[in-house]
Coordinates of C-alpha atoms in Angstrom, one line a residue:
Chain A
M291 CA -10.2 14.4 50.2
E292 CA -11.8 12.6 47.2
N293 CA -12.1 16.0 45.4
A294 CA -8.4 16.6 45.9
T295 CA -7.5 13.2 44.5
L296 CA -9.9 13.7 41.6
N297 CA -8.4 17.1 40.9
K298 CA -4.9 15.7 41.1
G299 CA -6.0 13.0 38.6
I300 CA -7.6 15.5 36.3
D301 CA -4.5 17.7 36.4
R302 CA -2.2 14.7 35.7
D303 CA -4.4 13.7 32.7
K304 CA -4.3 17.3 31.4
A305 CA -0.5 17.4 31.8
V306 CA -0.1 14.1 30.0
K307 CA -2.4 15.3 27.2
I308 CA -0.5 18.6 26.9
A309 CA 2.8 16.7 26.8
H310 CA 1.5 14.5 24.0
I311 CA 0.3 17.5 22.0
V312 CA 3.6 19.3 22.4
Y313 CA 5.5 16.2 21.4
A314 CA 3.2 15.7 18.4
V315 CA 3.8 19.3 17.2
L316 CA 7.5 18.9 17.6
I317 CA 7.7 15.6 15.8
I318 CA 5.7 16.8 12.9
G319 CA 7.7 19.9 12.6
L320 CA 11.1 18.2 13.0
A321 CA 10.3 15.3 10.6
I322 CA 9.2 17.7 7.9
A323 CA 12.1 20.1 8.7
V324 CA 14.7 17.3 8.5
G325 CA 13.2 16.1 5.2
V326 CA 13.2 19.6 3.7
L327 CA 16.8 20.2 5.0
F328 CA 18.1 17.1 3.3
I329 CA 16.4 18.0 0.1
V330 CA 17.6 21.6 0.2
S331 CA 21.1 20.4 0.9
C332 CA 21.1 18.0 -2.0
V333 CA 19.7 20.6 -4.4
D334 CA 22.2 23.2 -3.1
I335 CA 25.1 20.8 -3.8
Y336 CA 23.7 20.2 -7.3
N337 CA 23.4 23.9 -8.0
S338 CA 26.8 24.8 -6.5
Q339 CA 28.9 24.2 -9.6
D340 CA 28.5 23.0 -13.2
V341 CA 30.7 20.0 -13.3
S342 CA 30.7 17.2 -10.8
P343 CA 29.0 19.0 -7.9
F344 CA 28.8 16.0 -5.7
T345 CA 32.2 15.6 -4.0
T346 CA 32.9 14.1 -0.6
A347 CA 33.9 17.6 0.7
A348 CA 30.7 19.2 -0.5
I349 CA 28.5 16.5 0.9
E350 CA 30.3 16.6 4.3
S351 CA 30.1 20.4 4.6
H352 CA 26.5 20.6 3.7
F353 CA 25.4 17.8 6.0
K354 CA 27.5 19.1 8.9
A355 CA 25.5 22.3 8.5
I356 CA 22.3 20.4 9.1
A357 CA 23.7 18.0 11.7
A358 CA 21.9 19.6 14.7
P359 CA 18.3 19.0 13.6
V360 CA 19.2 15.6 12.1
I361 CA 20.6 14.5 15.4
A362 CA 17.7 16.0 17.3
F363 CA 15.2 14.0 15.3
P364 CA 16.2 10.5 16.6
C365 CA 16.5 12.0 20.1
L366 CA 13.0 13.3 19.9
V367 CA 11.8 9.9 18.6
V368 CA 13.3 8.3 21.7
V369 CA 11.6 10.8 23.9
G370 CA 8.3 10.0 22.1
F371 CA 8.7 6.3 22.7
V372 CA 9.4 6.9 26.4
L373 CA 6.5 9.3 26.7
H374 CA 4.1 6.8 25.1
F375 CA 5.5 4.0 27.3
V376 CA 5.4 5.8 30.6
F377 CA 2.4 8.1 30.0
P378 CA 0.3 6.4 27.4
L379 CA -2.9 8.1 26.1
S380 CA -6.1 6.3 26.7
A381 CA -7.3 4.3 23.7
K382 CA -9.6 6.1 21.3
D383 CA -12.7 4.4 20.1
A384 CA -12.9 4.2 16.3
K385 CA -16.3 4.4 14.8
V386 CA -17.0 1.5 12.5
E387 CA -18.8 2.5 9.3
N388 CA -20.5 0.0 7.2
D389 CA -23.4 -0.3 4.8
K390 CA -25.1 -3.1 6.8
A391 CA -28.1 -1.0 8.0
Y392 CA -28.8 0.3 4.6
A393 CA -28.3 -3.1 2.8
T394 CA -30.6 -4.8 5.3
L395 CA -33.4 -2.2 4.9
S396 CA -33.2 -1.8 1.2
E397 CA -33.6 -5.6 0.8
R398 CA -36.7 -5.7 3.1
V399 CA -38.5 -2.5 2.0
D400 CA -40.9 -2.8 -1.0
V401 CA -40.5 0.6 -2.6
A402 CA -43.7 0.0 -4.6
K403 CA -45.7 0.1 -1.4
L404 CA -44.3 3.5 -0.4
Q405 CA -46.4 6.7 -0.7
S406 CA -45.8 8.5 -4.0
A407 CA -43.7 11.4 -2.5
E408 CA -41.6 9.0 -0.5
Q409 CA -41.2 6.6 -3.4
K410 CA -40.1 9.4 -5.6
A411 CA -37.5 10.6 -3.1
V412 CA -36.1 7.1 -2.5
L413 CA -35.9 6.4 -6.3
N414 CA -34.3 9.8 -6.9
E415 CA -31.5 8.9 -4.5
R416 CA -31.0 5.5 -6.2
Y417 CA -30.9 7.1 -9.7
L418 CA -28.5 9.7 -8.4
R419 CA -26.2 7.0 -7.2
L420 CA -26.5 5.1 -10.5
G421 CA -25.7 8.3 -12.4
T422 CA -22.8 9.2 -10.2
S423 CA -21.3 5.7 -10.5
I424 CA -21.7 5.7 -14.3
G425 CA -20.2 9.2 -14.4
S426 CA -17.3 8.1 -12.3
V427 CA -16.6 5.2 -14.6
A428 CA -16.9 7.4 -17.7
I429 CA -14.4 9.9 -16.2
W430 CA -12.0 7.0 -15.5
L431 CA -12.3 5.7 -19.0
A432 CA -11.8 9.2 -20.4
A433 CA -8.6 9.6 -18.3
L434 CA -7.4 6.2 -19.5
V435 CA -7.9 7.2 -23.1
I436 CA -6.1 10.5 -22.6
I437 CA -3.2 8.7 -20.9
L438 CA -3.0 6.0 -23.6
V439 CA -3.2 8.5 -26.5
F440 CA -0.3 10.4 -25.1
A441 CA 1.7 7.5 -23.8
L442 CA 1.3 5.5 -27.0
N443 CA 2.2 8.3 -29.4
P444 CA 5.8 7.7 -30.6
L445 CA 6.1 11.5 -31.4
N446 CA 6.2 12.1 -27.6
Y447 CA 9.4 10.2 -27.2
S448 CA 12.7 11.8 -28.1
K449 CA 16.1 10.1 -27.7
A450 CA 17.7 13.5 -27.7
D451 CA 15.8 14.7 -24.7
V452 CA 14.7 11.6 -22.7
N453 CA 14.2 13.4 -19.4
G454 CA 12.2 16.1 -21.1
S455 CA 10.0 13.5 -22.8
V456 CA 9.3 11.6 -19.6
K457 CA 8.6 14.9 -17.7
D458 CA 6.1 16.0 -20.4
L459 CA 4.4 12.7 -20.3
A460 CA 4.2 12.7 -16.5
L461 CA 2.7 16.2 -16.7
I462 CA -0.2 14.8 -18.9
V463 CA -0.6 11.4 -17.2
F464 CA -0.7 12.3 -13.5
P465 CA -3.0 15.3 -13.7
S466 CA -5.5 13.1 -15.7
A467 CA -5.2 10.3 -13.2
I468 CA -5.6 12.7 -10.3
V469 CA -8.7 14.3 -11.8
A470 CA -10.2 10.9 -12.3
M471 CA -9.4 9.9 -8.8
G472 CA -10.8 13.2 -7.5
M473 CA -14.0 12.5 -9.4
S474 CA -14.0 9.0 -8.0
F475 CA -13.7 10.4 -4.5
V476 CA -16.4 12.9 -5.0
A477 CA -18.7 10.2 -6.4
S478 CA -18.1 7.9 -3.5
L479 CA -18.7 10.7 -1.0
S480 CA -21.9 11.6 -2.9
N481 CA -23.0 8.0 -2.8
K482 CA -22.3 7.7 0.9
L483 CA -24.4 10.8 1.7
S484 CA -27.2 9.6 -0.7
K485 CA -27.4 6.2 1.1
K486 CA -27.6 8.0 4.4
R487 CA -30.5 10.2 3.1
E488 CA -32.2 7.2 1.7
L489 CA -31.8 5.3 5.0
T490 CA -33.5 8.2 6.8
L491 CA -36.3 8.1 4.3
L492 CA -36.8 4.4 4.6
K493 CA -36.7 4.4 8.4
S494 CA -39.3 7.2 8.6
A495 CA -41.5 5.3 6.1
I496 CA -41.3 2.1 8.1
K497 CA -42.3 4.0 11.3
Q498 CA -45.5 5.1 9.5
N499 CA -46.3 1.8 7.8
K500 CA -44.6 -1.5 8.8
E501 CA -46.3 -3.3 6.0
I502 CA -43.8 -2.0 3.5
M503 CA -41.3 -4.4 4.9
S504 CA -42.6 -7.3 2.8
G505 CA -39.4 -7.7 0.9
A506 CA -38.1 -5.6 -2.1
T507 CA -39.6 -6.5 -5.4
A508 CA -37.7 -4.1 -7.6
F509 CA -34.8 -1.7 -6.9
Y510 CA -35.5 1.0 -9.5
S511 CA -39.1 0.4 -10.3
A512 CA -38.1 0.7 -14.0
N513 CA -38.3 -2.4 -16.2
V514 CA -34.9 -2.2 -18.0
L515 CA -32.9 -1.1 -15.0
D516 CA -34.4 -3.7 -12.7
K517 CA -33.9 -6.4 -15.3
A518 CA -30.2 -5.4 -15.5
V519 CA -30.0 -5.5 -11.7
Q520 CA -31.6 -8.9 -11.7
L521 CA -29.1 -10.1 -14.3
V522 CA -26.2 -8.8 -12.3
N523 CA -27.4 -10.4 -9.1
Q524 CA -28.0 -13.7 -10.9
L525 CA -24.4 -13.5 -12.3
K526 CA -23.1 -12.8 -8.8
A527 CA -25.0 -15.7 -7.4
L528 CA -23.7 -18.0 -10.1
L529 CA -20.1 -16.8 -9.6
S530 CA -20.5 -17.2 -5.9
K531 CA -21.9 -20.7 -6.3
Y532 CA -19.0 -21.8 -8.4
E533 CA -16.4 -19.5 -6.8
D534 CA -14.2 -22.3 -5.4
I535 CA -14.1 -24.2 -8.7
T536 CA -13.5 -21.0 -10.7
V537 CA -10.6 -20.0 -8.4
W538 CA -9.0 -23.5 -8.8
V539 CA -9.4 -23.4 -12.5
V540 CA -7.8 -20.0 -12.8
R541 CA -5.0 -21.1 -10.5
A542 CA -4.4 -24.2 -12.6
V543 CA -4.3 -22.2 -15.8
V544 CA -2.0 -19.5 -14.4
F545 CA 0.3 -22.2 -13.0
V546 CA 0.5 -24.1 -16.3
V547 CA 1.1 -20.8 -18.3
A548 CA 3.8 -19.7 -15.8
V549 CA 5.6 -23.0 -15.9
V550 CA 5.6 -23.1 -19.7
L551 CA 6.7 -19.5 -19.9
L552 CA 9.5 -20.2 -17.4
V553 CA 10.8 -23.0 -19.4
L554 CA 10.6 -20.9 -22.6
G555 CA 12.2 -18.0 -20.9
I556 CA 15.2 -20.1 -19.7
L557 CA 15.6 -21.6 -23.2
N558 CA 15.4 -18.3 -25.1
G559 CA 18.0 -16.6 -22.8
G560 CA 15.6 -14.5 -20.7
M561 CA 17.1 -15.8 -17.5
A562 CA 20.6 -15.0 -18.8
D563 CA 19.4 -11.4 -19.5
V564 CA 18.2 -11.0 -15.9
L565 CA 21.6 -12.2 -14.6
G566 CA 23.5 -10.0 -17.1
K567 CA 21.7 -6.9 -15.9
A568 CA 21.7 -7.8 -12.2
I569 CA 25.5 -8.3 -12.0
R570 CA 26.2 -4.8 -13.4
I571 CA 25.7 -1.6 -11.4
C572 CA 22.4 -0.2 -12.7
T573 CA 23.4 3.4 -13.4
E574 CA 19.8 4.4 -13.9
C575 CA 18.8 3.0 -10.5
I576 CA 21.4 4.9 -8.6
G577 CA 20.8 8.2 -10.4
L578 CA 23.8 8.3 -12.8
G579 CA 21.4 8.1 -15.8
Chain B
M848 CA 13.3 -22.7 41.5
D849 CA 9.6 -21.9 41.1
K850 CA 10.2 -18.4 42.3
I851 CA 12.8 -17.9 39.6
K852 CA 10.5 -19.4 37.0
D853 CA 7.6 -17.1 38.1
F854 CA 9.9 -14.1 38.0
F855 CA 10.9 -14.7 34.4
K856 CA 7.3 -15.5 33.5
N857 CA 6.2 -12.2 34.9
L858 CA 9.0 -10.4 33.2
Y859 CA 8.2 -12.0 29.9
A860 CA 4.5 -11.1 30.3
K861 CA 5.5 -7.5 30.7
V862 CA 7.9 -7.2 27.8
E863 CA 6.0 -9.6 25.4
K864 CA 4.0 -6.9 23.8
Y865 CA 7.2 -5.0 23.0
L866 CA 8.9 -8.0 21.4
P867 CA 9.0 -8.2 17.6
S868 CA 6.0 -10.2 16.3
K869 CA 6.5 -13.3 14.2
R870 CA 5.6 -11.2 11.2
R871 CA 8.3 -8.7 12.0
L872 CA 10.8 -11.5 12.4
I873 CA 9.9 -12.9 9.0
Q874 CA 10.3 -9.5 7.5
L875 CA 13.7 -9.1 9.1
Y876 CA 14.9 -12.6 8.1
S877 CA 13.8 -12.0 4.5
A878 CA 15.4 -8.6 4.3
L879 CA 18.6 -10.2 5.5
L880 CA 18.2 -13.1 3.2
F881 CA 17.7 -10.9 0.1
N882 CA 20.7 -8.8 1.2
A883 CA 22.9 -11.6 2.3
N884 CA 26.0 -10.2 0.5
L885 CA 27.0 -8.3 3.6
K886 CA 30.6 -8.3 2.3
G887 CA 29.5 -5.9 -0.4
F888 CA 28.9 -3.1 2.1
T889 CA 32.5 -3.3 3.1
T890 CA 34.0 -3.8 -0.3
G891 CA 31.7 -1.4 -2.1
T892 CA 31.0 -3.9 -4.8
I893 CA 27.8 -5.8 -5.8
Y894 CA 27.3 -9.5 -5.8
K895 CA 27.8 -11.1 -9.2
G896 CA 27.1 -14.7 -8.5
P897 CA 24.5 -17.2 -9.9
L898 CA 21.8 -16.3 -7.3
K899 CA 21.2 -13.2 -9.4
N900 CA 19.4 -15.3 -12.0
I901 CA 16.6 -15.4 -9.5
C902 CA 14.5 -12.4 -8.5
T903 CA 13.5 -11.5 -4.9
P904 CA 9.7 -11.4 -4.5
G905 CA 9.8 -7.9 -3.1
L906 CA 11.4 -4.6 -4.0
N907 CA 15.2 -4.8 -3.5
C908 CA 17.5 -3.0 -5.8
Y909 CA 20.0 -5.3 -7.5
S910 CA 22.6 -2.5 -7.3
C911 CA 22.5 -2.5 -3.5
P912 CA 25.9 -3.9 -2.4
G913 CA 24.1 -6.4 -0.2
A914 CA 21.6 -7.7 -2.8
A915 CA 22.0 -11.4 -3.3
M916 CA 19.2 -11.6 -6.0
A917 CA 17.8 -9.6 -8.8
C918 CA 14.9 -7.0 -8.4
P919 CA 11.7 -8.2 -10.1
L920 CA 10.7 -4.7 -11.2
G921 CA 14.1 -3.8 -12.6
A922 CA 14.3 -7.2 -14.3
L923 CA 10.8 -6.8 -15.7
Q924 CA 11.6 -3.4 -17.2
N925 CA 14.8 -4.7 -18.7
S926 CA 13.1 -7.7 -20.2
L927 CA 10.5 -5.4 -21.8
I928 CA 13.3 -3.3 -23.1
A929 CA 14.9 -6.4 -24.6
S930 CA 11.6 -7.6 -26.0
D931 CA 12.5 -6.6 -29.5
K932 CA 15.2 -9.3 -29.4
R933 CA 13.5 -11.9 -27.3
A934 CA 10.0 -12.2 -25.7
P935 CA 10.0 -11.5 -21.9
Y936 CA 8.7 -15.0 -21.0
Y937 CA 11.0 -15.5 -18.0
M938 CA 10.0 -12.4 -16.1
I939 CA 6.3 -12.8 -16.9
A940 CA 6.6 -16.3 -15.5
I941 CA 8.4 -15.1 -12.4
I942 CA 5.7 -12.5 -11.7
L943 CA 2.9 -15.1 -12.4
L944 CA 4.4 -17.6 -10.0
Y945 CA 5.1 -15.2 -7.2
G946 CA 1.7 -13.7 -7.6
L947 CA -0.1 -17.1 -7.7
I948 CA 1.8 -18.5 -4.7
F949 CA 2.0 -15.4 -2.5
G950 CA -0.1 -12.5 -3.9
R951 CA 0.4 -9.4 -1.8
W952 CA 1.5 -11.5 1.2
I953 CA 4.9 -10.6 -0.2
C954 CA 4.2 -6.9 0.6
G955 CA 3.2 -7.8 4.1
F956 CA 5.9 -10.2 5.0
L957 CA 8.8 -10.4 2.5
C958 CA 9.4 -6.9 1.0
P959 CA 12.5 -5.2 2.5
F960 CA 11.2 -1.7 1.5
G961 CA 7.9 -2.5 3.1
L962 CA 9.8 -3.4 6.3
I963 CA 11.6 0.0 6.2
Q964 CA 8.2 1.8 5.9
D965 CA 6.8 -0.3 8.8
L966 CA 9.7 0.7 11.0
V967 CA 9.5 4.3 10.1
Y968 CA 5.8 4.3 10.7
K969 CA 6.5 3.1 14.3
I970 CA 7.8 6.6 15.1
K971 CA 5.2 8.0 17.5
S972 CA 3.4 10.8 15.7
P973 CA 0.0 11.8 14.6
K974 CA -1.0 9.7 11.7
V975 CA -2.9 10.4 8.5
K976 CA -6.1 8.3 8.7
K977 CA -7.2 6.4 5.7
S978 CA -10.3 7.7 3.9
S979 CA -12.2 7.7 0.6
V980 CA -9.4 10.1 -0.6
T981 CA -6.7 7.6 0.1
R982 CA -8.7 4.8 -1.3
A983 CA -9.1 6.8 -4.5
L984 CA -5.4 7.7 -4.6
S985 CA -4.5 4.0 -4.2
G986 CA -5.3 3.7 -7.9
L987 CA -2.2 5.8 -8.7
K988 CA 0.1 2.8 -8.4
Y989 CA -1.6 1.2 -11.4
V990 CA -0.8 4.4 -13.4
F991 CA 2.9 4.0 -12.3
L992 CA 2.7 0.4 -13.4
L993 CA 1.1 1.0 -16.8
V994 CA 3.1 4.1 -17.7
F995 CA 6.5 3.9 -16.0
V996 CA 7.0 0.1 -16.0
I997 CA 5.4 -1.0 -19.2
I998 CA 4.7 1.8 -21.7
I999 CA 7.7 4.0 -21.4
P1000 CA 10.4 1.3 -21.6
L1001 CA 8.5 -0.3 -24.6
M1002 CA 8.1 3.0 -26.4
F1003 CA 11.7 4.0 -26.0
I1004 CA 12.7 0.8 -27.9
M1005 CA 11.6 2.6 -31.0
E1006 CA 14.1 5.4 -30.2
D1007 CA 16.8 2.8 -29.6
S1008 CA 17.1 3.9 -26.0
I1009 CA 17.2 1.8 -22.8
I1010 CA 15.0 3.5 -20.3
P1011 CA 13.8 1.5 -17.3
A1012 CA 11.6 4.5 -16.4
F1013 CA 10.5 3.5 -12.9
C1014 CA 14.0 2.6 -11.7
K1015 CA 15.4 5.7 -13.3
Y1016 CA 12.9 8.3 -12.2
V1017 CA 11.0 7.0 -9.2
C1018 CA 12.3 4.0 -7.3
P1019 CA 13.3 5.1 -3.8
A1020 CA 14.6 1.6 -3.0
G1021 CA 17.2 2.1 -5.7
T1022 CA 18.3 5.4 -4.2
L1023 CA 18.5 4.1 -0.7
G1024 CA 20.0 0.6 -1.3
G1025 CA 21.8 1.2 -4.6
A1026 CA 22.9 4.8 -4.6
I1027 CA 23.5 5.5 -0.9
G1028 CA 24.6 1.9 -0.3
L1029 CA 27.3 2.1 -3.0
L1030 CA 28.3 5.7 -2.7
A1031 CA 28.7 5.6 1.1
N1032 CA 31.8 3.4 0.5
P1033 CA 34.9 5.5 -0.2
V1034 CA 35.9 2.9 -2.8
N1035 CA 33.2 4.3 -5.0
S1036 CA 34.2 7.9 -4.7
E1037 CA 34.6 8.3 -8.5
L1038 CA 30.9 7.5 -8.9
L1039 CA 30.1 10.5 -6.7
T1040 CA 31.6 12.8 -9.4
M1041 CA 29.1 11.4 -11.9
L1042 CA 26.0 12.4 -9.9
G1043 CA 23.8 15.2 -11.1
G1044 CA 20.2 16.3 -11.6
L1045 CA 18.8 12.8 -11.8
F1046 CA 20.3 11.7 -8.5
T1047 CA 19.0 15.0 -6.9
W1048 CA 15.5 14.2 -8.2
K1049 CA 15.6 10.7 -6.9
F1050 CA 17.0 11.8 -3.5
V1051 CA 14.0 14.2 -3.3
V1052 CA 11.6 11.3 -4.0
L1053 CA 13.3 9.2 -1.4
A1054 CA 13.2 12.0 1.2
V1055 CA 9.5 12.6 0.5
V1056 CA 8.6 8.9 0.7
L1057 CA 10.4 8.4 4.0
V1058 CA 8.9 11.6 5.6
M1059 CA 5.4 10.6 4.4
S1060 CA 5.9 7.1 5.7
V1061 CA 6.2 8.6 9.3
F1062 CA 2.7 9.9 9.0
S1063 CA 1.0 7.6 6.5
Y1064 CA 1.1 3.9 6.7
R1065 CA 3.0 2.3 3.9
F1066 CA 2.9 5.5 1.8
F1067 CA 4.9 4.0 -1.1
C1068 CA 3.1 0.6 -1.1
R1069 CA -0.3 2.2 -1.1
F1070 CA 0.2 4.9 -3.7
I1071 CA 3.3 4.2 -5.8
C1072 CA 4.6 0.7 -5.9
P1073 CA 4.0 -1.0 -9.2
L1074 CA 5.0 -4.3 -7.9
G1075 CA 2.2 -4.2 -5.3
A1076 CA -0.1 -3.2 -8.1
L1077 CA 1.0 -6.3 -10.1
Y1078 CA 0.6 -8.6 -7.1
S1079 CA -2.8 -7.1 -6.2
L1080 CA -4.2 -8.7 -9.3
F1081 CA -3.5 -12.1 -7.8
N1082 CA -4.8 -11.6 -4.3
K1083 CA -8.0 -13.5 -4.9
I1084 CA -6.3 -16.6 -6.4
S1085 CA -3.1 -16.7 -4.4
F1086 CA -2.4 -19.7 -2.3
I1087 CA -1.1 -17.8 0.6
G1088 CA -2.9 -14.8 2.1
I1089 CA -5.9 -13.8 4.1
T1090 CA -9.4 -15.1 3.5
Y1091 CA -12.7 -14.9 5.3
D1092 CA -15.6 -17.3 5.8
K1093 CA -18.7 -15.5 4.3
G1094 CA -21.0 -17.8 6.3
N1095 CA -19.5 -16.6 9.6
C1096 CA -19.0 -13.0 8.6
I1097 CA -21.6 -10.7 10.2
D1098 CA -20.5 -7.6 8.2
C1099 CA -19.7 -5.7 11.3
G1100 CA -16.9 -3.8 9.5
K1101 CA -14.4 -4.1 12.4
C1102 CA -11.7 -5.6 10.1
V1103 CA -12.0 -2.8 7.6
T1104 CA -11.9 -0.1 10.3
H1105 CA -9.0 -1.7 12.0
C1106 CA -6.9 -2.3 8.9
K1107 CA -4.4 0.5 8.0
M1108 CA -4.5 -0.3 4.3
D1109 CA -7.3 1.0 2.0
I1110 CA -9.3 -2.2 1.9
K1111 CA -13.0 -2.4 1.2
H1112 CA -13.1 -6.0 2.5
V1113 CA -10.5 -8.5 3.7
G1114 CA -8.4 -10.0 1.0
D1115 CA -9.2 -7.4 -1.7
R1116 CA -6.6 -5.8 -3.9
E1117 CA -5.3 -3.5 -1.2
C1118 CA -4.9 -6.2 1.4
I1119 CA -1.3 -7.0 2.2
S1120 CA -2.2 -10.1 4.2
C1121 CA -0.5 -8.8 7.3
G1122 CA -3.0 -10.7 9.5
E1123 CA -3.8 -7.8 11.9
C1124 CA -7.5 -8.1 11.3
I1125 CA -7.6 -11.7 12.5
P1126 CA -7.9 -11.1 16.2
V1127 CA -10.3 -8.2 15.7
C1128 CA -13.0 -10.3 14.1
P1129 CA -15.7 -11.1 16.7
T1130 CA -16.8 -14.3 14.9
K1131 CA -13.3 -15.5 14.0
A1132 CA -14.4 -15.5 10.3
I1133 CA -10.9 -14.3 9.1
S1134 CA -8.1 -16.8 8.7
W1135 CA -5.0 -17.6 6.7
K1136 CA -5.4 -19.4 3.4
G1137 CA -3.4 -22.4 2.7
G1138 CA -3.6 -24.3 6.0
K1139 CA -3.1 -24.2 9.6
F1140 CA 0.1 -22.2 10.2
K1141 CA -0.6 -19.6 12.8
L1142 CA 0.9 -16.2 13.1
H1143 CA -0.2 -14.2 16.0
A1144 CA -0.9 -10.6 15.0
N1145 CA 0.4 -8.6 17.9
E1146 CA 1.1 -5.5 15.8
I1147 CA -2.3 -4.0 16.7
E1148 CA -2.1 -0.3 17.5
P1149 CA -2.8 -0.1 21.2
T1150 CA -4.3 3.4 20.8
L1151 CA -7.2 2.2 18.6
N1152 CA -10.2 0.3 20.0
V1153 CA -12.8 -0.7 17.5
Q1154 CA -16.4 -0.5 18.7
V1155 CA -19.5 -1.3 16.7
D1156 CA -22.0 1.5 17.1
E1157 CA -24.7 0.1 19.4
K1158 CA -27.4 2.0 17.5
E1159 CA -26.2 0.4 14.2
K1160 CA -26.4 -3.0 15.9
Q1161 CA -30.0 -2.4 16.9
D1162 CA -31.0 -1.0 13.5
A1163 CA -29.5 -4.1 11.8

């Protein structure tokens, strides 16, 4: 009897899971399909004739043609809500990731007391992370320089071909930014893996010799770098100590500057400019150019 | 009488989690407030009154027939364009004041386009989880800010051209509120005949943003919005927003894991101060800045439980 109930329960769970998977596939497909259909219809209308392609008749006929999937989408959305309400999936546990374990151990382990092979391995990981972080910053700076060199060059702007100028600029700016972001992602992934490896090394070293947990004396075991780390930590401690005061000072300065600029802006006609633009239809905003 | 009371109490307890949260109500009220010119949707005209001297804190195209105030991003670009005639003090002051008072709380509570993305995200579907990739990509909005909002409008002054580049080439709020809002009214049918390649491009951008918003939380806010990029610079000093007590914080990371934005810690530049992390914190270290007003965050995704790895607890 219990087995039958258990089997029925398992079958029900399986059926619910399958229903959710089917729904997920349908909603992904339909959402993308509806988006693509709208885009294709719009592009089709634009390509249909040279002069004034967007007429009420053209829009109506194109969107009538895609009415079925467009209407099906909200219907499927409603089905999804009902499915999740009546047959909810059990909650998934999300794994929390944080650096706490690493941060705690790296503060307590004196690298100088590690055996030479272990010490070398741990320091290599730390130097790797330092190098990756510096490299990532350097790539970001390089990308910024490239972006600014192109963006601030007046020769790249042409009144005769505004759209073309902006397109060409975008084709330089965004790939540079994306490459920099890609490197940033690779660097953060590399650093994450390096911390995991270092954590494993530290844990195995502690198992062999608990005396190494006497507190970290130096992070890199190299004079210049450790002095730099010390300086940064002192600065952080100082900023932390006076954080509240600093925040209030910055707030006061920003507030005073803002009020002064507001008054100046009203007096020099800046506010009237805002009104003047806002009460006219912004042809650029609505796509008239 | 008691039975009736109990019945309604039980009914309320069942439907409570499906009611809009206070945050959602504030979002709805602000969207309505910033688009209070409802008459404009029927007449097909935009509001031309004195309220348009003032900018909304969030993204709301001033060419939307309902818009009762000006758009800060559009006004900023136009002020920069006019900077050869007069310095853009007014718009810089507005951005400074909004940033100082609200920071990215505006994104979480006041921005109408943020509300649209929140509502679209509610469609039940598999979601794209945040990761180091999305955290890296969140820097893209600063590129949009620097290039499209600041540099291009300024550089085109030299060519004697008025190009509010973000509004013209990117802003989906303009396409949705301004273009579709105006053009949907038959009164503006003559404007239809003026549409061309630019509108087609902007429509594509809008469609992509809306479809991506179904699968990725606040796709536009995280990766594109220059206004969010501007306000993010004020998150640490803003009067209103989220903060955490470093003394009580045990670095468990539940807040970061639970948050759908790409934060590294609560209150950083990616935090939109939605408050969803507050009930998740085991030591109640997270709270609202600026006083004792309470907003219950009941927007927590019911499908996500956050558990701290027991092994990690022991190691720590």
